[in-house]
PDB file of C-alpha atoms in Angstrom:
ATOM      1  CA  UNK A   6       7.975  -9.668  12.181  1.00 82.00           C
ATOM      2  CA  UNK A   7       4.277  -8.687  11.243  1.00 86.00           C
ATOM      3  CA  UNK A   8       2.318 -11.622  12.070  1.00 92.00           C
ATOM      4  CA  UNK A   9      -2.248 -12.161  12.593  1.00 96.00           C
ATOM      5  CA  UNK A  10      -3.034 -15.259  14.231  1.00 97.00           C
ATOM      6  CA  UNK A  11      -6.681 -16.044  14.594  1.00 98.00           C
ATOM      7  CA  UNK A  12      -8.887 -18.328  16.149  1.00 97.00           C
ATOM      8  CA  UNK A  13     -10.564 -20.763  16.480  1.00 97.00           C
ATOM      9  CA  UNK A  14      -9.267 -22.491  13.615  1.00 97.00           C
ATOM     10  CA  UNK A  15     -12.832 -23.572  13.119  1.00 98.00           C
ATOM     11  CA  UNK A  16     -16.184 -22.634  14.992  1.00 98.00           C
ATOM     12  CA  UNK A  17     -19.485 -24.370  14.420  1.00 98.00           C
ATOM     13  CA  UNK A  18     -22.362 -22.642  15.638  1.00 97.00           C
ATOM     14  CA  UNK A  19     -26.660 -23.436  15.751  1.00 98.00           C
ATOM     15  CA  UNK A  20     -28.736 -20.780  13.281  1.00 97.00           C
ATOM     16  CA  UNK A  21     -29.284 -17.935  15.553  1.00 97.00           C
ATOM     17  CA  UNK A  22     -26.078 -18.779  18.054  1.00 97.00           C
ATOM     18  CA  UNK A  23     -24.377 -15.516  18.282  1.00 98.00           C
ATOM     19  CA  UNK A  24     -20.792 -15.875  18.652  1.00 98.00           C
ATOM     20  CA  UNK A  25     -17.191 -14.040  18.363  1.00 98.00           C
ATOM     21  CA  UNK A  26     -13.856 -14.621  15.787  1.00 98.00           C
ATOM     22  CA  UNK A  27     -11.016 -13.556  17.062  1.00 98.00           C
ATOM     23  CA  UNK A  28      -7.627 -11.881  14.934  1.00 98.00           C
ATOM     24  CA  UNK A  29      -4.763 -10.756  17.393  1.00 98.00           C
ATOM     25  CA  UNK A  30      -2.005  -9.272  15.603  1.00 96.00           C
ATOM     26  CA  UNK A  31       1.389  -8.021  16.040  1.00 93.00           C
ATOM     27  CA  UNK A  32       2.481  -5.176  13.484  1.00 88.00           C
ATOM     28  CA  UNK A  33       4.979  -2.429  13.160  1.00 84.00           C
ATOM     29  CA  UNK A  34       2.753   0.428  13.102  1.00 85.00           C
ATOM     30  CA  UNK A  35      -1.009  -0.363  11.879  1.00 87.00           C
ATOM     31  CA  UNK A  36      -2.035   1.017   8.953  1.00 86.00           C
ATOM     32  CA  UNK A  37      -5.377  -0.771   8.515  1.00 90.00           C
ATOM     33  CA  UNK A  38      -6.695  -4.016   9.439  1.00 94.00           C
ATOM     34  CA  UNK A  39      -9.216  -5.667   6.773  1.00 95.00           C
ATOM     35  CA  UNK A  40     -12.107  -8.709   7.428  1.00 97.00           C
ATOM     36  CA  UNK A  41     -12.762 -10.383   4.429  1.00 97.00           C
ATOM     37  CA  UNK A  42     -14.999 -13.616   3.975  1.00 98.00           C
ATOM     38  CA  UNK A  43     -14.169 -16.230   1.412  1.00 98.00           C
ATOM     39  CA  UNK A  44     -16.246 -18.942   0.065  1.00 97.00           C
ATOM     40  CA  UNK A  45     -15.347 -22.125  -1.164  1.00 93.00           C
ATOM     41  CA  UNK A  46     -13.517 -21.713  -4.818  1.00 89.00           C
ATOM     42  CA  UNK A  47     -13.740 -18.285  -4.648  1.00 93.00           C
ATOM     43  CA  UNK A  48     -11.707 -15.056  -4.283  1.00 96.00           C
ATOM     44  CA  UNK A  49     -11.926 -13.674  -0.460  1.00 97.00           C
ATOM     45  CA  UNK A  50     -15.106 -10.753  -0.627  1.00 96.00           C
ATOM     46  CA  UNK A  51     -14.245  -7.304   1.042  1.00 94.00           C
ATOM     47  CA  UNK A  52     -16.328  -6.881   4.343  1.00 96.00           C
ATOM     48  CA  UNK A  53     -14.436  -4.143   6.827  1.00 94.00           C
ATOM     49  CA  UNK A  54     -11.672  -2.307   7.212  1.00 93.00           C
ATOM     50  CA  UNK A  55     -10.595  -1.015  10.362  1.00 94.00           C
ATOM     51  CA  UNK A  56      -8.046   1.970  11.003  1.00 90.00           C
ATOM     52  CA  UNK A  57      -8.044   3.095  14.545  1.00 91.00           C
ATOM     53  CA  UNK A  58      -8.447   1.423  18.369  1.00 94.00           C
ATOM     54  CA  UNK A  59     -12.451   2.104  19.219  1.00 96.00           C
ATOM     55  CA  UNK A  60     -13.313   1.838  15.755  1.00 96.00           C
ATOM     56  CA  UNK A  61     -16.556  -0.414  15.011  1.00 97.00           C
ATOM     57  CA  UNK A  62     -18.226  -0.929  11.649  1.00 96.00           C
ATOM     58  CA  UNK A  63     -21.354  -2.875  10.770  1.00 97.00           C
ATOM     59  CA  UNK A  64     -23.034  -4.940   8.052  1.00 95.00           C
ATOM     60  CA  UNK A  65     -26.234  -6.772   8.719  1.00 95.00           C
ATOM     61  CA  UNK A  66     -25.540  -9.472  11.056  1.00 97.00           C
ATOM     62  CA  UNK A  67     -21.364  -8.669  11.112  1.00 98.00           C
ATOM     63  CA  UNK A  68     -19.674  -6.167  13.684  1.00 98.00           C
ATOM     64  CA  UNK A  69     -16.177  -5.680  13.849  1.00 98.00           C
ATOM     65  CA  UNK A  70     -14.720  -4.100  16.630  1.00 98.00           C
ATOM     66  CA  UNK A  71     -10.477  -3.094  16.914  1.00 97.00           C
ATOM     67  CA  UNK A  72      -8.092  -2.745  19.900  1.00 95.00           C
ATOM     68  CA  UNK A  73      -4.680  -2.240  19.868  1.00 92.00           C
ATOM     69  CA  UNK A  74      -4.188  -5.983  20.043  1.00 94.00           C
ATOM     70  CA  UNK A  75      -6.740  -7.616  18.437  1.00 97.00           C
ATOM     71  CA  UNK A  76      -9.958  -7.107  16.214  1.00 98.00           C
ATOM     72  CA  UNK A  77     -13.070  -9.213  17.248  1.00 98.00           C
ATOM     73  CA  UNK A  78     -15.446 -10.016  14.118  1.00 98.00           C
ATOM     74  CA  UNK A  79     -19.099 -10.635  16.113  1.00 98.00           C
ATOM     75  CA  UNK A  80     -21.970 -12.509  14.338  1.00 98.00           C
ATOM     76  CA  UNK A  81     -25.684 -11.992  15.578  1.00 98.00           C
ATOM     77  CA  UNK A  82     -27.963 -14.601  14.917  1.00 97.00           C
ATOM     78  CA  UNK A  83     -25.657 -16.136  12.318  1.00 97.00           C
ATOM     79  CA  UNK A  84     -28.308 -17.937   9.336  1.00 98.00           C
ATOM     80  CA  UNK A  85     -26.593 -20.933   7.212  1.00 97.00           C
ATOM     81  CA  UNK A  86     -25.746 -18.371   4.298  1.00 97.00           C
ATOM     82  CA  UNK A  87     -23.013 -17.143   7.063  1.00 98.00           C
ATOM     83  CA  UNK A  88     -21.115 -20.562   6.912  1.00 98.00           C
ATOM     84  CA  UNK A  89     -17.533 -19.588   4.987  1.00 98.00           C
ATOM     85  CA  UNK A  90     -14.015 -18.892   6.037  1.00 98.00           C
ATOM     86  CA  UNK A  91     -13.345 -15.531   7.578  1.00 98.00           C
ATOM     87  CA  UNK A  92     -10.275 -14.074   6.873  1.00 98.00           C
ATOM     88  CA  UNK A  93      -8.242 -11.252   8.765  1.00 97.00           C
ATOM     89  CA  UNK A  94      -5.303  -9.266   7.296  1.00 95.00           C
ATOM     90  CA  UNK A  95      -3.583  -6.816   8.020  1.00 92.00           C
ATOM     91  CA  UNK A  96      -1.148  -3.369   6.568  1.00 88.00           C
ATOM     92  CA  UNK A  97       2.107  -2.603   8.249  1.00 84.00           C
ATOM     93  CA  UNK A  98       3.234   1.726   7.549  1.00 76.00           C
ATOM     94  CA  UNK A  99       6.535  -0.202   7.629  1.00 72.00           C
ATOM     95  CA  UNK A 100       6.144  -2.962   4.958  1.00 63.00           C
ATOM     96  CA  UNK A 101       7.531  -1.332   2.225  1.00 60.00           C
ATOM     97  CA  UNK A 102       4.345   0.541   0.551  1.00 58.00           C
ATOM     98  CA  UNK A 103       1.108   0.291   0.061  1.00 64.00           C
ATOM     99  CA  UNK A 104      -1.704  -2.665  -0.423  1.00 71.00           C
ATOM    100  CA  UNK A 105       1.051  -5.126   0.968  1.00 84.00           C
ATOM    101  CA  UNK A 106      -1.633  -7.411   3.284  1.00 90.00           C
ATOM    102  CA  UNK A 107      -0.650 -10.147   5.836  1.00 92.00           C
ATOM    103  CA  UNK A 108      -3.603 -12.554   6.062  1.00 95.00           C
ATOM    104  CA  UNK A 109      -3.870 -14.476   9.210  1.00 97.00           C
ATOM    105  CA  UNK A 110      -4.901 -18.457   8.296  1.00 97.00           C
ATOM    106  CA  UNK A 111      -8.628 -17.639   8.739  1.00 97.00           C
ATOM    107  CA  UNK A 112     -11.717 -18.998  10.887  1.00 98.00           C
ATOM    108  CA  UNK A 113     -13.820 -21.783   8.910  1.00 98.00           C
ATOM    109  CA  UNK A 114     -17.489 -21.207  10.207  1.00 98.00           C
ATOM    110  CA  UNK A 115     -20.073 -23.554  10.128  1.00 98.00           C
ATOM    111  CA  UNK A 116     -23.679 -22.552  10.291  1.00 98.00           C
ATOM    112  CA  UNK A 117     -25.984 -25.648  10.475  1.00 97.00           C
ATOM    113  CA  UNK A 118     -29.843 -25.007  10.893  1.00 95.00           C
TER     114      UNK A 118
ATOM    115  CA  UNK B   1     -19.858  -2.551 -12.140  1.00 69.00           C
ATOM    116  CA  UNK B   2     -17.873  -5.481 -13.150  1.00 82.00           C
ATOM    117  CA  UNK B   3     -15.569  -7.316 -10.898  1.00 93.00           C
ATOM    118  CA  UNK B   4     -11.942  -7.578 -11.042  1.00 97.00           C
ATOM    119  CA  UNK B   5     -11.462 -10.932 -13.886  1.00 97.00           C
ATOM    120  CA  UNK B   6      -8.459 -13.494 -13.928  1.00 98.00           C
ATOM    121  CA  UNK B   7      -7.830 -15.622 -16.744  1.00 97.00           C
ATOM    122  CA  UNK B   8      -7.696 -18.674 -17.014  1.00 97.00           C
ATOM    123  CA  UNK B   9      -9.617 -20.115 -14.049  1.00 97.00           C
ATOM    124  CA  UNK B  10      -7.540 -23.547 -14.197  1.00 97.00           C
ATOM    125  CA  UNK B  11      -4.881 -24.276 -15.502  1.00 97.00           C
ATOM    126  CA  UNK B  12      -2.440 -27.922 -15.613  1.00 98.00           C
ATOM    127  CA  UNK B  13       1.254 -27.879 -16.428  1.00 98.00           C
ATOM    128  CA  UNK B  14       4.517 -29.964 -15.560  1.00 98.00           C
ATOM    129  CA  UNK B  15       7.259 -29.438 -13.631  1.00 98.00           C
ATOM    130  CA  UNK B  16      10.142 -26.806 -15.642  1.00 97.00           C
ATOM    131  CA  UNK B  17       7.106 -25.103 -17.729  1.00 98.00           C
ATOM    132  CA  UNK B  18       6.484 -21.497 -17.016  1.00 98.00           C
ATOM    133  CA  UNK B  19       3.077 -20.104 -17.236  1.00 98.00           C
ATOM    134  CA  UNK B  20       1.688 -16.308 -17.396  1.00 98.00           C
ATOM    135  CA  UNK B  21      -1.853 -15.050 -15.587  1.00 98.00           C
ATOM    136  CA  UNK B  22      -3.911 -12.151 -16.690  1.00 98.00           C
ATOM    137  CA  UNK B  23      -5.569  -9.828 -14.217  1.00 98.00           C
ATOM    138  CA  UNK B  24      -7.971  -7.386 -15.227  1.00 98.00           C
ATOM    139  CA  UNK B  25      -9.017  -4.802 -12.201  1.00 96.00           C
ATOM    140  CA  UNK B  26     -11.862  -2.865 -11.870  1.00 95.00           C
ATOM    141  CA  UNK B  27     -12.436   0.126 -14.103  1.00 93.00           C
ATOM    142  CA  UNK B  28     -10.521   2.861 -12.051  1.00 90.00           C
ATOM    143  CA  UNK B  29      -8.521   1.158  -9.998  1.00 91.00           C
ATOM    144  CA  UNK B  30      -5.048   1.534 -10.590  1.00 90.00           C
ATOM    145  CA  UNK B  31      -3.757  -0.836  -7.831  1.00 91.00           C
ATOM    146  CA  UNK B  32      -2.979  -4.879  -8.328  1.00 94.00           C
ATOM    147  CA  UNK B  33      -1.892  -7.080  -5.915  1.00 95.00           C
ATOM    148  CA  UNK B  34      -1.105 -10.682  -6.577  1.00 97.00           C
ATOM    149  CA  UNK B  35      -1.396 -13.456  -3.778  1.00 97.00           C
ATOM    150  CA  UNK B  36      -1.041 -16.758  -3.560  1.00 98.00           C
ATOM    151  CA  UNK B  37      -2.919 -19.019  -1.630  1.00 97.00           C
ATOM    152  CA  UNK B  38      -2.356 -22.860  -0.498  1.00 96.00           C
ATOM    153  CA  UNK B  39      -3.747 -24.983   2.082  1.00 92.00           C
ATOM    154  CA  UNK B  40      -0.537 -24.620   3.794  1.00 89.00           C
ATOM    155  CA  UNK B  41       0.762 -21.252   4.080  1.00 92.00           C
ATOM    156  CA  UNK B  42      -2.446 -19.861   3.358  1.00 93.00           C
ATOM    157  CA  UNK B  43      -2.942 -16.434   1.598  1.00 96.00           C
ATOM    158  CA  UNK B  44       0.796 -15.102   1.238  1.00 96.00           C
ATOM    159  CA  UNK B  45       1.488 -11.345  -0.778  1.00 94.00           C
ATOM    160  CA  UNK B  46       3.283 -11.424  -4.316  1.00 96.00           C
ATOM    161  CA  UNK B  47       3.899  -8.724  -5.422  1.00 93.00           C
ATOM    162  CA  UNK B  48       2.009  -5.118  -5.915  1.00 92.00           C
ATOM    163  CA  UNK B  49       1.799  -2.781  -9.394  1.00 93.00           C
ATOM    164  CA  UNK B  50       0.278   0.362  -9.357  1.00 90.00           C
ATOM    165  CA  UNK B  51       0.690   2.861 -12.478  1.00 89.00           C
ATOM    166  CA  UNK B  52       3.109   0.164 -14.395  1.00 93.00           C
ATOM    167  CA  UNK B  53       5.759  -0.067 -11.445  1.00 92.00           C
ATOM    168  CA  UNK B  54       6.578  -2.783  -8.709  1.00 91.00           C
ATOM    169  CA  UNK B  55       5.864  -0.573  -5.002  1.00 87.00           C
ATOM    170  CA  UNK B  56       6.452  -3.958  -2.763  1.00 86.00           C
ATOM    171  CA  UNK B  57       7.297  -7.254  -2.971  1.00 90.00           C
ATOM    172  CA  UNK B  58       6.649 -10.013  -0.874  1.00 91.00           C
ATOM    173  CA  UNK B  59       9.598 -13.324  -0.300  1.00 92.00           C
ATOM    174  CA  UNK B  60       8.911 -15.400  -3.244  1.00 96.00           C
ATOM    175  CA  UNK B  61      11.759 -16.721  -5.370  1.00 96.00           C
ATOM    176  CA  UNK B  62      12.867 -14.441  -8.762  1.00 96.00           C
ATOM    177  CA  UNK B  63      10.734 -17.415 -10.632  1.00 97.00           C
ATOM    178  CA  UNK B  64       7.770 -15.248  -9.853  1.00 98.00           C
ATOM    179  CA  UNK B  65       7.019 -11.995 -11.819  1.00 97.00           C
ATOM    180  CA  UNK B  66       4.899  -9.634 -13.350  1.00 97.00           C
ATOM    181  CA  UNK B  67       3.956  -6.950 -14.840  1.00 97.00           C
ATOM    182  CA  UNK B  68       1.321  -3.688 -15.291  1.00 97.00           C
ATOM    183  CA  UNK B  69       0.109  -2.395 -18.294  1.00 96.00           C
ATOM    184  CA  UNK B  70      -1.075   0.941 -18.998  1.00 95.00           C
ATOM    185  CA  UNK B  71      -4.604   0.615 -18.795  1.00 94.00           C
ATOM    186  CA  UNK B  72      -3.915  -1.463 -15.378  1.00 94.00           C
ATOM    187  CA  UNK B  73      -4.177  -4.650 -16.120  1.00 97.00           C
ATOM    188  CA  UNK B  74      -1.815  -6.804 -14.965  1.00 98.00           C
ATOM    189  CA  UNK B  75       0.249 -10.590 -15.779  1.00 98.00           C
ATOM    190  CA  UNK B  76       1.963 -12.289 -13.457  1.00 98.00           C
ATOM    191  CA  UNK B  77       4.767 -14.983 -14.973  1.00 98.00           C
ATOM    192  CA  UNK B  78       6.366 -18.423 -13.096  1.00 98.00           C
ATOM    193  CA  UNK B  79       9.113 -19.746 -14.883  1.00 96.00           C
ATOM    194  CA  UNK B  80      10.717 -23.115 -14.425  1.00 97.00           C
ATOM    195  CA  UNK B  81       7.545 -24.711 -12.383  1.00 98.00           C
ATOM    196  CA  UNK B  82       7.914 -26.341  -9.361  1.00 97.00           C
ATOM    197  CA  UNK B  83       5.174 -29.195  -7.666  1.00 97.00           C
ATOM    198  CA  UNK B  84       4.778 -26.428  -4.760  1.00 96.00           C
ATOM    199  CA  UNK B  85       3.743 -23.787  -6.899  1.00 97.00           C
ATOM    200  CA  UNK B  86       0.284 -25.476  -7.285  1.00 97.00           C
ATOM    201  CA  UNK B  87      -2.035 -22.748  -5.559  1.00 97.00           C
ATOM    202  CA  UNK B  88      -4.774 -20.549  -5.853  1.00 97.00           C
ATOM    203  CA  UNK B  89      -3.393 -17.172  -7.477  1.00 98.00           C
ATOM    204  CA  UNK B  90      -5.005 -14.576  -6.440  1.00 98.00           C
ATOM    205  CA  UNK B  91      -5.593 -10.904  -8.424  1.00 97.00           C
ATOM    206  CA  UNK B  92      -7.042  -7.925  -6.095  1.00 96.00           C
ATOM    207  CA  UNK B  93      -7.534  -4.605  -7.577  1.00 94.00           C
ATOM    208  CA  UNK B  94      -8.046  -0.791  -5.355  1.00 90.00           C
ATOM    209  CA  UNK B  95      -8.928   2.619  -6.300  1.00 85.00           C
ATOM    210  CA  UNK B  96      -5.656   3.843  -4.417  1.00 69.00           C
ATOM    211  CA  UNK B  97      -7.014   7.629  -2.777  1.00 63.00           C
ATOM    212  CA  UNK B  98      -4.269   9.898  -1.538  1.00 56.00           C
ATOM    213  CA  UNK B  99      -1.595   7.531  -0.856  1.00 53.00           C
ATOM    214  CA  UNK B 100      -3.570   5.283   1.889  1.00 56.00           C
ATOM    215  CA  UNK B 101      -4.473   1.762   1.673  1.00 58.00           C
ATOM    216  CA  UNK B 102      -8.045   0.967   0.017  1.00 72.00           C
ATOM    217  CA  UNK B 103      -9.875  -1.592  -0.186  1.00 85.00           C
ATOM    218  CA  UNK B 104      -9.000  -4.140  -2.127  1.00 90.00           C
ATOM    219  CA  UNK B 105     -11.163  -6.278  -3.697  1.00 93.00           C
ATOM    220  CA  UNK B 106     -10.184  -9.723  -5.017  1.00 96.00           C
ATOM    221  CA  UNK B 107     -10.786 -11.657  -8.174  1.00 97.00           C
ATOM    222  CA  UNK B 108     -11.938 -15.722  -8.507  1.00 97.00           C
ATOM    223  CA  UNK B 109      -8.432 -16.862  -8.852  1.00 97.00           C
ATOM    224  CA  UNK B 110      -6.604 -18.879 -11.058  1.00 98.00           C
ATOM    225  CA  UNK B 111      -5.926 -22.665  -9.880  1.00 97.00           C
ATOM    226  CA  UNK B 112      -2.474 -23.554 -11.096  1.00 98.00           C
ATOM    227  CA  UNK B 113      -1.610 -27.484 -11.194  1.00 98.00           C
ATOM    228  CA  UNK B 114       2.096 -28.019 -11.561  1.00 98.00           C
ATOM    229  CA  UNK B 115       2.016 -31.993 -12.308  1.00 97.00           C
TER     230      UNK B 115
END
């Protein structure tokens, strides 16, 4: 079964305390894996998506980073405005089509001045 | 460019009352995904639509369906409510490009209170 576990559940960091989330997953064939952030009482926003092992994409302080296990979301000198829930997900080539995405339970990050 | 909308934002109803959501994707896309979210299971797929047909479908009971129009918006329906349906329902909307997965990009949600 296609599962994404990450961690920590939670993470509270200092302004300017760099730090790692974590998303290990376990899929039948990897189509794409997909960061999103998500704010309180709002829809999850869009941030990476990730296709192949090696693969790294950045966006101002975020840089994702993808193995064959896991996908590592780095923040650099994370500011207050960072402080949400991070959410991985992931696409199986097995899952029955397209768009089908299988959200691990997220990392709530705290950002405190 | 707008966003993908979702009507209504909140909504309250009791237990055996069905309820329909709207969707509305982003001009172009021809892709929508509904999810549901709770603190619980956290964000679990519904069901997909893409040029007026179902592609997937995730394990949710026959209560829960929907729909795609032609011009790609999309309603999703719960008959006979039940107290665990109260969630976050979530729209996402993507520009589908040669058959891979794209982006998706998500809507505000709809809070659904089953009372």
């Amino acid at each position: 079964e296609d599962q994404v576990t990450q961690s920590p559940e939670a993470l509270r960091l200092q302004e300017g305390e760099s730090s790692s989330l974590n998303c290990s997953y376990t899929v039948s064939g990897l189509r794409g894996l997909f960061w999103y952030r998500q704010d309180p009482g709002k829809g999850p926003e869009f941030l990476f998506t990730l296709y192949s092992a090696g693969e790294e994409k950045e966006k101002e302080r975020l840089k994702a980073t993808l193995t064959k296990k896991e996908s590592f979301l780095h923040i650099t000198a994370p500011k207050p405005e960072d402080s949400a829930t991070y959410l991985c997900a992931v696409s199986s080539m097995f899952s029955g089509g397209y768009n089908k995405l299988i959200f691990g339970a997220g990392t709530r990050l705290a950002v405190h001045p | 460019k707008a966003g993908v909308t979702q009507t209504p934002r909140y909504l309250i109803k009791t237990r055996g009352q069905q309820v329909t959501l709207s969707c509305s994707p982003i001009s172009g896309h021809r892709s929508v995904s509904w999810y549901q979210q709770t603190p619980g299971q956290g964000l679990q797929f519904l069901f997909e639509y893409f040029s007026e047909t179902q592609r997937n479908k995730g394990n949710f009971p026959g209560r829960f369906s929907g729909r795609q129009f032609s011009n790609s918006r999309s309603e999703m329906n719960v008959s006979t409510l039940e107290l665990g349906d109260s969630a976050l329902y979530l729209c996402a909307s993507s520009l589908v490009r040669g058959g891979e997965d794209d982006e998706q990009f998500f809507g505000p949600g709809t809070r659904l209170t089953v009372l």
